[in-house]
PDB file of C-alpha atoms and ligand atoms in Angstrom:
ATOM      1  CA  MET A   1     -22.658  -0.987 -20.893  1.00  0.00           C
ATOM      2  CA  VAL A   2     -24.864   0.637 -18.298  1.00  0.00           C
ATOM      3  CA  THR A   3     -24.078   4.304 -17.536  1.00  0.00           C
ATOM      4  CA  MET A   4     -24.149   4.992 -13.860  1.00  0.00           C
ATOM      5  CA  GLN A   5     -24.715   8.427 -12.280  1.00  0.00           C
ATOM      6  CA  LEU A   6     -22.347   8.518  -9.478  1.00  0.00           C
ATOM      7  CA  GLU A   7     -22.920  11.053  -6.774  1.00  0.00           C
ATOM      8  CA  PHE A   8     -19.299  12.255  -6.692  1.00  0.00           C
ATOM      9  CA  GLU A   9     -18.830  12.552 -10.435  1.00  0.00           C
ATOM     10  CA  GLN A  10     -19.178  16.346 -10.171  1.00  0.00           C
ATOM     11  CA  ASP A  11     -15.648  16.294  -8.482  1.00  0.00           C
ATOM     12  CA  ILE A  12     -14.118  15.022 -11.802  1.00  0.00           C
ATOM     13  CA  ALA A  13     -12.795  17.719 -14.170  1.00  0.00           C
ATOM     14  CA  GLN A  14     -11.996  15.426 -17.059  1.00  0.00           C
ATOM     15  CA  VAL A  15     -12.323  11.771 -17.943  1.00  0.00           C
ATOM     16  CA  LEU A  16      -8.816  10.584 -18.933  1.00  0.00           C
ATOM     17  CA  LEU A  17      -9.562   6.941 -19.772  1.00  0.00           C
ATOM     18  CA  THR A  18     -12.899   5.630 -20.309  1.00  0.00           C
ATOM     19  CA  GLN A  19     -14.328   2.392 -19.127  1.00  0.00           C
ATOM     20  CA  GLU A  20     -14.060   1.044 -22.718  1.00  0.00           C
ATOM     21  CA  GLN A  21     -10.549   2.118 -23.256  1.00  0.00           C
ATOM     22  CA  ILE A  22      -9.448   0.488 -20.062  1.00  0.00           C
ATOM     23  CA  ALA A  23     -11.230  -2.764 -20.833  1.00  0.00           C
ATOM     24  CA  VAL A  24      -9.645  -2.887 -24.349  1.00  0.00           C
ATOM     25  CA  ARG A  25      -6.217  -2.314 -22.889  1.00  0.00           C
ATOM     26  CA  VAL A  26      -6.607  -4.732 -20.053  1.00  0.00           C
ATOM     27  CA  ALA A  27      -7.646  -7.403 -22.525  1.00  0.00           C
ATOM     28  CA  GLU A  28      -4.575  -6.614 -24.521  1.00  0.00           C
ATOM     29  CA  LEU A  29      -2.379  -6.974 -21.444  1.00  0.00           C
ATOM     30  CA  GLY A  30      -4.068 -10.176 -20.536  1.00  0.00           C
ATOM     31  CA  ALA A  31      -3.381 -11.635 -24.010  1.00  0.00           C
ATOM     32  CA  GLN A  32       0.166 -10.728 -24.007  1.00  0.00           C
ATOM     33  CA  ILE A  33       0.727 -12.067 -20.489  1.00  0.00           C
ATOM     34  CA  SER A  34      -0.982 -15.293 -21.535  1.00  0.00           C
ATOM     35  CA  VAL A  35       1.532 -15.690 -24.335  1.00  0.00           C
ATOM     36  CA  ASP A  36       4.641 -14.633 -22.214  1.00  0.00           C
ATOM     37  CA  TYR A  37       3.805 -16.963 -19.269  1.00  0.00           C
ATOM     38  CA  ALA A  38       2.525 -19.986 -21.220  1.00  0.00           C
ATOM     39  CA  GLY A  39       3.781 -23.162 -19.591  1.00  0.00           C
ATOM     40  CA  LYS A  40       4.964 -21.273 -16.498  1.00  0.00           C
ATOM     41  CA  GLU A  41       3.455 -21.224 -13.019  1.00  0.00           C
ATOM     42  CA  LEU A  42       2.092 -17.605 -12.805  1.00  0.00           C
ATOM     43  CA  MET A  43       1.393 -15.839  -9.567  1.00  0.00           C
ATOM     44  CA  LEU A  44      -0.165 -12.387  -9.557  1.00  0.00           C
ATOM     45  CA  ILE A  45       0.646 -10.323  -6.513  1.00  0.00           C
ATOM     46  CA  CYS A  46      -1.761  -7.334  -5.942  1.00  0.00           C
ATOM     47  CA  ILE A  47      -0.455  -4.267  -4.041  1.00  0.00           C
ATOM     48  CA  LEU A  48      -3.341  -3.159  -1.914  1.00  0.00           C
ATOM     49  CA  LYS A  49      -5.609  -1.308  -1.995  1.00  0.00           C
ATOM     50  CA  GLY A  50      -5.326   0.536  -5.367  1.00  0.00           C
ATOM     51  CA  ALA A  51      -4.533  -2.436  -7.671  1.00  0.00           C
ATOM     52  CA  ASN A  52      -7.389  -4.544  -6.475  1.00  0.00           C
ATOM     53  CA  ILE A  53      -9.804  -3.501  -9.344  1.00  0.00           C
ATOM     54  CA  PHE A  54      -7.137  -3.880 -12.006  1.00  0.00           C
ATOM     55  CA  LEU A  55      -6.126  -7.280 -10.688  1.00  0.00           C
ATOM     56  CA  ALA A  56      -9.763  -8.531 -10.748  1.00  0.00           C
ATOM     57  CA  ASP A  57     -10.145  -7.485 -14.350  1.00  0.00           C
ATOM     58  CA  LEU A  58      -6.677  -8.437 -15.508  1.00  0.00           C
ATOM     59  CA  ALA A  59      -6.863 -11.945 -13.927  1.00  0.00           C
ATOM     60  CA  ARG A  60     -10.013 -12.692 -15.941  1.00  0.00           C
ATOM     61  CA  GLN A  61      -8.250 -11.723 -19.208  1.00  0.00           C
ATOM     62  CA  ILE A  62      -5.362 -14.224 -18.630  1.00  0.00           C
ATOM     63  CA  THR A  63      -6.120 -17.529 -20.115  1.00  0.00           C
ATOM     64  CA  LEU A  64      -3.467 -19.426 -18.069  1.00  0.00           C
ATOM     65  CA  PRO A  65      -3.911 -21.182 -14.814  1.00  0.00           C
ATOM     66  CA  LEU A  66      -2.725 -18.809 -12.100  1.00  0.00           C
ATOM     67  CA  SER A  67      -2.942 -17.906  -8.453  1.00  0.00           C
ATOM     68  CA  TYR A  68      -2.921 -14.559  -6.815  1.00  0.00           C
ATOM     69  CA  ASP A  69      -2.212 -13.169  -3.431  1.00  0.00           C
ATOM     70  CA  PHE A  70      -2.110  -9.631  -1.779  1.00  0.00           C
ATOM     71  CA  VAL A  71       0.402  -7.486  -0.038  1.00  0.00           C
ATOM     72  CA  ALA A  72      -0.098  -4.046   1.512  1.00  0.00           C
ATOM     73  CA  VAL A  73       2.657  -1.639   1.990  1.00  0.00           C
ATOM     74  CA  SER A  74       2.824   1.588   4.066  1.00  0.00           C
ATOM     75  CA  SER A  75       2.704   4.882   2.157  1.00  0.00           C
ATOM     76  CA  TYR A  76       5.584   7.192   2.494  1.00  0.00           C
ATOM     77  CA  GLY A  77       3.933  10.052   4.348  1.00  0.00           C
ATOM     78  CA  ALA A  78       6.011  12.847   5.694  1.00  0.00           C
ATOM     79  CA  ASP A  79       7.640  10.784   8.424  1.00  0.00           C
ATOM     80  CA  THR A  80       8.278   7.601   6.512  1.00  0.00           C
ATOM     81  CA  LYS A  81       9.834   9.643   3.682  1.00  0.00           C
ATOM     82  CA  SER A  82      12.506  10.937   6.108  1.00  0.00           C
ATOM     83  CA  SER A  83      13.121   7.398   7.480  1.00  0.00           C
ATOM     84  CA  GLY A  84      13.409   6.225   3.981  1.00  0.00           C
ATOM     85  CA  VAL A  85      11.424   3.056   4.695  1.00  0.00           C
ATOM     86  CA  VAL A  86       8.145   1.710   3.205  1.00  0.00           C
ATOM     87  CA  ARG A  87       7.164  -1.236   5.237  1.00  0.00           C
ATOM     88  CA  ILE A  88       5.298  -4.229   4.213  1.00  0.00           C
ATOM     89  CA  LEU A  89       2.033  -4.114   6.262  1.00  0.00           C
ATOM     90  CA  LYS A  90       0.482  -7.272   4.983  1.00  0.00           C
ATOM     91  CA  ASP A  91       2.663 -10.093   3.780  1.00  0.00           C
ATOM     92  CA  LEU A  92       1.813 -12.840   1.440  1.00  0.00           C
ATOM     93  CA  ASP A  93      -0.163 -15.903   2.616  1.00  0.00           C
ATOM     94  CA  GLU A  94       1.388 -18.153   0.112  1.00  0.00           C
ATOM     95  CA  SER A  95       4.929 -19.035  -0.902  1.00  0.00           C
ATOM     96  CA  VAL A  96       6.389 -17.672  -4.053  1.00  0.00           C
ATOM     97  CA  GLU A  97       9.162 -20.216  -4.285  1.00  0.00           C
ATOM     98  CA  SER A  98       9.761 -21.374  -7.851  1.00  0.00           C
ATOM     99  CA  LYS A  99       6.704 -19.272  -8.930  1.00  0.00           C
ATOM    100  CA  HIS A 100       6.710 -16.699 -11.826  1.00  0.00           C
ATOM    101  CA  VAL A 101       5.612 -13.615  -9.951  1.00  0.00           C
ATOM    102  CA  LEU A 102       3.903 -10.673 -11.586  1.00  0.00           C
ATOM    103  CA  VAL A 103       3.458  -7.712  -9.270  1.00  0.00           C
ATOM    104  CA  VAL A 104       0.344  -5.851 -10.164  1.00  0.00           C
ATOM    105  CA  GLU A 105       0.214  -2.036  -9.241  1.00  0.00           C
ATOM    106  CA  ASP A 106      -2.275   0.725  -9.955  1.00  0.00           C
ATOM    107  CA  ILE A 107       0.269   3.309 -10.796  1.00  0.00           C
ATOM    108  CA  VAL A 108       3.986   3.674 -10.806  1.00  0.00           C
ATOM    109  CA  ASP A 109       4.742   7.349  -9.905  1.00  0.00           C
ATOM    110  CA  THR A 110       7.957   8.187  -8.170  1.00  0.00           C
ATOM    111  CA  GLY A 111       8.876   4.598  -7.972  1.00  0.00           C
ATOM    112  CA  LEU A 112       9.404   4.962  -4.163  1.00  0.00           C
ATOM    113  CA  THR A 113       6.849   2.334  -3.134  1.00  0.00           C
ATOM    114  CA  LEU A 114       8.389  -0.440  -5.183  1.00  0.00           C
ATOM    115  CA  ARG A 115      12.010   0.585  -4.327  1.00  0.00           C
ATOM    116  CA  LEU A 116      11.710   1.285  -0.645  1.00  0.00           C
ATOM    117  CA  SER A 117       9.440  -1.482   0.218  1.00  0.00           C
ATOM    118  CA  TYR A 118      12.113  -3.804  -1.103  1.00  0.00           C
ATOM    119  CA  LEU A 119       9.135  -5.831  -2.270  1.00  0.00           C
ATOM    120  CA  LEU A 120      10.878  -6.885  -5.527  1.00  0.00           C
ATOM    121  CA  GLU A 121      14.130  -7.821  -3.864  1.00  0.00           C
ATOM    122  CA  ASN A 122      12.157  -9.643  -1.091  1.00  0.00           C
ATOM    123  CA  LEU A 123      10.247 -11.811  -3.593  1.00  0.00           C
ATOM    124  CA  ARG A 124      13.508 -12.627  -5.347  1.00  0.00           C
ATOM    125  CA  SER A 125      15.123 -13.637  -2.171  1.00  0.00           C
ATOM    126  CA  ARG A 126      12.157 -15.938  -1.445  1.00  0.00           C
ATOM    127  CA  ARG A 127      13.268 -17.762  -4.648  1.00  0.00           C
ATOM    128  CA  ALA A 128      10.577 -16.785  -7.067  1.00  0.00           C
ATOM    129  CA  ALA A 129      11.462 -18.042 -10.505  1.00  0.00           C
ATOM    130  CA  SER A 130      11.097 -14.576 -11.892  1.00  0.00           C
ATOM    131  CA  VAL A 131       9.652 -11.147 -10.697  1.00  0.00           C
ATOM    132  CA  LYS A 132       8.154  -8.661 -12.896  1.00  0.00           C
ATOM    133  CA  VAL A 133       5.872  -5.636 -12.628  1.00  0.00           C
ATOM    134  CA  CYS A 134       2.558  -4.897 -14.427  1.00  0.00           C
ATOM    135  CA  THR A 135       1.081  -1.454 -13.683  1.00  0.00           C
ATOM    136  CA  LEU A 136      -2.191  -0.003 -15.106  1.00  0.00           C
ATOM    137  CA  LEU A 137      -0.629   3.523 -15.219  1.00  0.00           C
ATOM    138  CA  ASP A 138       2.873   4.693 -15.507  1.00  0.00           C
ATOM    139  CA  LYS A 139       3.901   8.296 -14.846  1.00  0.00           C
ATOM    140  CA  PRO A 140       7.572   8.149 -15.985  1.00  0.00           C
ATOM    141  CA  SER A 141       8.147  11.919 -15.772  1.00  0.00           C
ATOM    142  CA  ARG A 142       7.820  11.638 -12.031  1.00  0.00           C
ATOM    143  CA  ARG A 143      10.225   8.818 -11.505  1.00  0.00           C
ATOM    144  CA  ARG A 144      12.744   9.412  -8.657  1.00  0.00           C
ATOM    145  CA  MET A 145      13.668   5.732  -8.234  1.00  0.00           C
ATOM    146  CA  ASP A 146      14.491   3.337 -11.089  1.00  0.00           C
ATOM    147  CA  VAL A 147      12.052   0.492 -11.101  1.00  0.00           C
ATOM    148  CA  PRO A 148      11.477  -1.954 -13.964  1.00  0.00           C
ATOM    149  CA  VAL A 149       8.102  -1.654 -15.515  1.00  0.00           C
ATOM    150  CA  ASP A 150       7.600  -4.748 -17.600  1.00  0.00           C
ATOM    151  CA  TYR A 151       4.035  -4.158 -18.551  1.00  0.00           C
ATOM    152  CA  TYR A 152       1.961  -0.997 -18.453  1.00  0.00           C
ATOM    153  CA  GLY A 153      -1.544  -0.088 -19.524  1.00  0.00           C
ATOM    154  CA  PHE A 154      -1.233   3.591 -20.173  1.00  0.00           C
ATOM    155  CA  GLN A 155       1.427   6.272 -19.769  1.00  0.00           C
ATOM    156  CA  VAL A 156       0.076   9.377 -18.152  1.00  0.00           C
ATOM    157  CA  GLU A 157       1.216  12.876 -17.685  1.00  0.00           C
ATOM    158  CA  ASP A 158       1.988  14.328 -14.333  1.00  0.00           C
ATOM    159  CA  ARG A 159      -1.556  14.878 -13.188  1.00  0.00           C
ATOM    160  CA  PHE A 160      -3.345  13.470 -10.061  1.00  0.00           C
ATOM    161  CA  VAL A 161      -5.871  10.880 -11.280  1.00  0.00           C
ATOM    162  CA  VAL A 162      -8.519   8.947  -9.562  1.00  0.00           C
ATOM    163  CA  GLY A 163     -10.885   5.935 -10.301  1.00  0.00           C
ATOM    164  CA  TYR A 164     -10.529   2.390 -11.295  1.00  0.00           C
ATOM    165  CA  GLY A 165      -8.943   1.605  -7.899  1.00  0.00           C
ATOM    166  CA  LEU A 166      -6.970   4.852  -7.517  1.00  0.00           C
ATOM    167  CA  ASP A 167      -8.065   7.132  -4.631  1.00  0.00           C
ATOM    168  CA  TYR A 168      -7.827  10.597  -3.128  1.00  0.00           C
ATOM    169  CA  GLY A 169      -8.187  10.385   0.528  1.00  0.00           C
ATOM    170  CA  GLY A 170      -9.669   7.079   0.287  1.00  0.00           C
ATOM    171  CA  LYS A 171     -12.414   8.164  -2.042  1.00  0.00           C
ATOM    172  CA  TYR A 172     -13.149   7.754  -5.815  1.00  0.00           C
ATOM    173  CA  ARG A 173     -11.842   4.113  -6.060  1.00  0.00           C
ATOM    174  CA  ASN A 174     -15.181   2.877  -7.324  1.00  0.00           C
ATOM    175  CA  LEU A 175     -15.316   5.275 -10.477  1.00  0.00           C
ATOM    176  CA  PRO A 176     -15.354   3.010 -13.386  1.00  0.00           C
ATOM    177  CA  TYR A 177     -13.073   5.217 -15.449  1.00  0.00           C
ATOM    178  CA  VAL A 178      -9.816   7.158 -14.618  1.00  0.00           C
ATOM    179  CA  GLY A 179     -10.414  10.848 -14.284  1.00  0.00           C
ATOM    180  CA  VAL A 180      -8.604  13.960 -13.229  1.00  0.00           C
ATOM    181  CA  LEU A 181      -9.985  15.628  -9.982  1.00  0.00           C
ATOM    182  CA  LYS A 182     -11.063  19.243 -10.024  1.00  0.00           C
ATOM    183  CA  PRO A 183      -8.284  21.380  -8.479  1.00  0.00           C
ATOM    184  CA  GLU A 184     -10.618  22.769  -5.739  1.00  0.00           C
ATOM    185  CA  ILE A 185     -11.099  19.228  -4.425  1.00  0.00           C
ATOM    186  CA  TYR A 186      -7.526  18.884  -3.418  1.00  0.00           C
ATOM    187  CA  GLY A 187      -6.956  22.522  -2.599  1.00  0.00           C
ATOM    188  CA  GLY A 188      -5.105  23.107  -5.858  1.00  0.00           C
ATOM    189  CA  GLY A 189      -7.428  25.935  -6.986  1.00  0.00           C
TER     190      GLY A 189
HETATM  191  P1  IMP B 201       5.019   5.836  -6.072  1.00  0.00           P
HETATM  192  O1  IMP B 201       5.600   5.076  -4.947  1.00  0.00           O
HETATM  193  O2  IMP B 201       5.377   7.311  -6.134  1.00  0.00           O
HETATM  194  O3  IMP B 201       5.512   5.193  -7.407  1.00  0.00           O
HETATM  195  O4  IMP B 201       3.520   5.747  -6.014  1.00  0.00           O
HETATM  196  C1  IMP B 201       2.741   4.751  -5.952  1.00  0.00           C
HETATM  197  C2  IMP B 201       1.505   4.932  -5.204  1.00  0.00           C
HETATM  198  O5  IMP B 201       1.207   6.264  -5.102  1.00  0.00           O
HETATM  199  C3  IMP B 201       0.348   4.376  -6.012  1.00  0.00           C
HETATM  200  O6  IMP B 201       0.216   3.089  -5.743  1.00  0.00           O
HETATM  201  C4  IMP B 201      -0.667   5.298  -5.550  1.00  0.00           C
HETATM  202  O7  IMP B 201      -1.331   4.727  -4.319  1.00  0.00           O
HETATM  203  C5  IMP B 201      -0.147   6.705  -5.264  1.00  0.00           C
HETATM  204  N1  IMP B 201      -0.318   7.438  -6.362  1.00  0.00           N
HETATM  205  C6  IMP B 201       0.579   7.991  -7.173  1.00  0.00           C
HETATM  206  N2  IMP B 201       0.123   8.828  -8.101  1.00  0.00           N
HETATM  207  C7  IMP B 201      -1.253   8.840  -7.926  1.00  0.00           C
HETATM  208  C8  IMP B 201      -2.349   9.490  -8.633  1.00  0.00           C
HETATM  209  O8  IMP B 201      -2.247  10.194  -9.652  1.00  0.00           O
HETATM  210  N3  IMP B 201      -3.615   9.205  -8.145  1.00  0.00           N
HETATM  211  C9  IMP B 201      -3.851   8.343  -7.113  1.00  0.00           C
HETATM  212  N4  IMP B 201      -2.772   7.761  -6.371  1.00  0.00           N
HETATM  213  C10 IMP B 201      -1.522   7.814  -6.817  1.00  0.00           C
HETATM  214 MG1   MG B 202      -1.249   2.095  -4.400  1.00  0.00          MG
END
């Protein structure tokens, strides 16, 4: 694999998951999903923007015919947290009726996004045949809302990570690996 010199790599304190580790794990997930959904009509639903890169790699490791679509939900900033609502900003273009839906997320942290967006309930109410969740990263120690994680790539500790789709202030999504930001970048040191 070609090693790239990225301008903003100096902001990374530590590489948590290398490009190779991610590729191996995504291939394993794809193989497992291919077994589990054999003979079923599979639809991947990517939560924008963070899961976009994971979706692209995961979809190519699944050996079944499938379709995919995108949703965007508002993040729960200071004001949305108090109102307790995470809105669906961009809805699906296609019907999920009678499809086996696998929601693809970059990271499940507190669980608020999946819970408060009512996304999973919403998909069930639109008569999806089944609704499951596949996340690249899972931070179980941070969970505040119970959400089912059916597939995960890696469990991570309570540290803020970027890369492979995950951002800080909109940046670092295009890092090919997952890393920990230097504290001085987010004002933590
Ligand atoms: P939750 O709603 O708290 O489960 O968090 C889900 C969303 O928060 C993810 O889709 C990310 O956009 C963001 N997020 C949570 N933890 C991290 C992190 O460590 N790095 C980057 N984004 C994160
Ligand atoms: Mg996200």
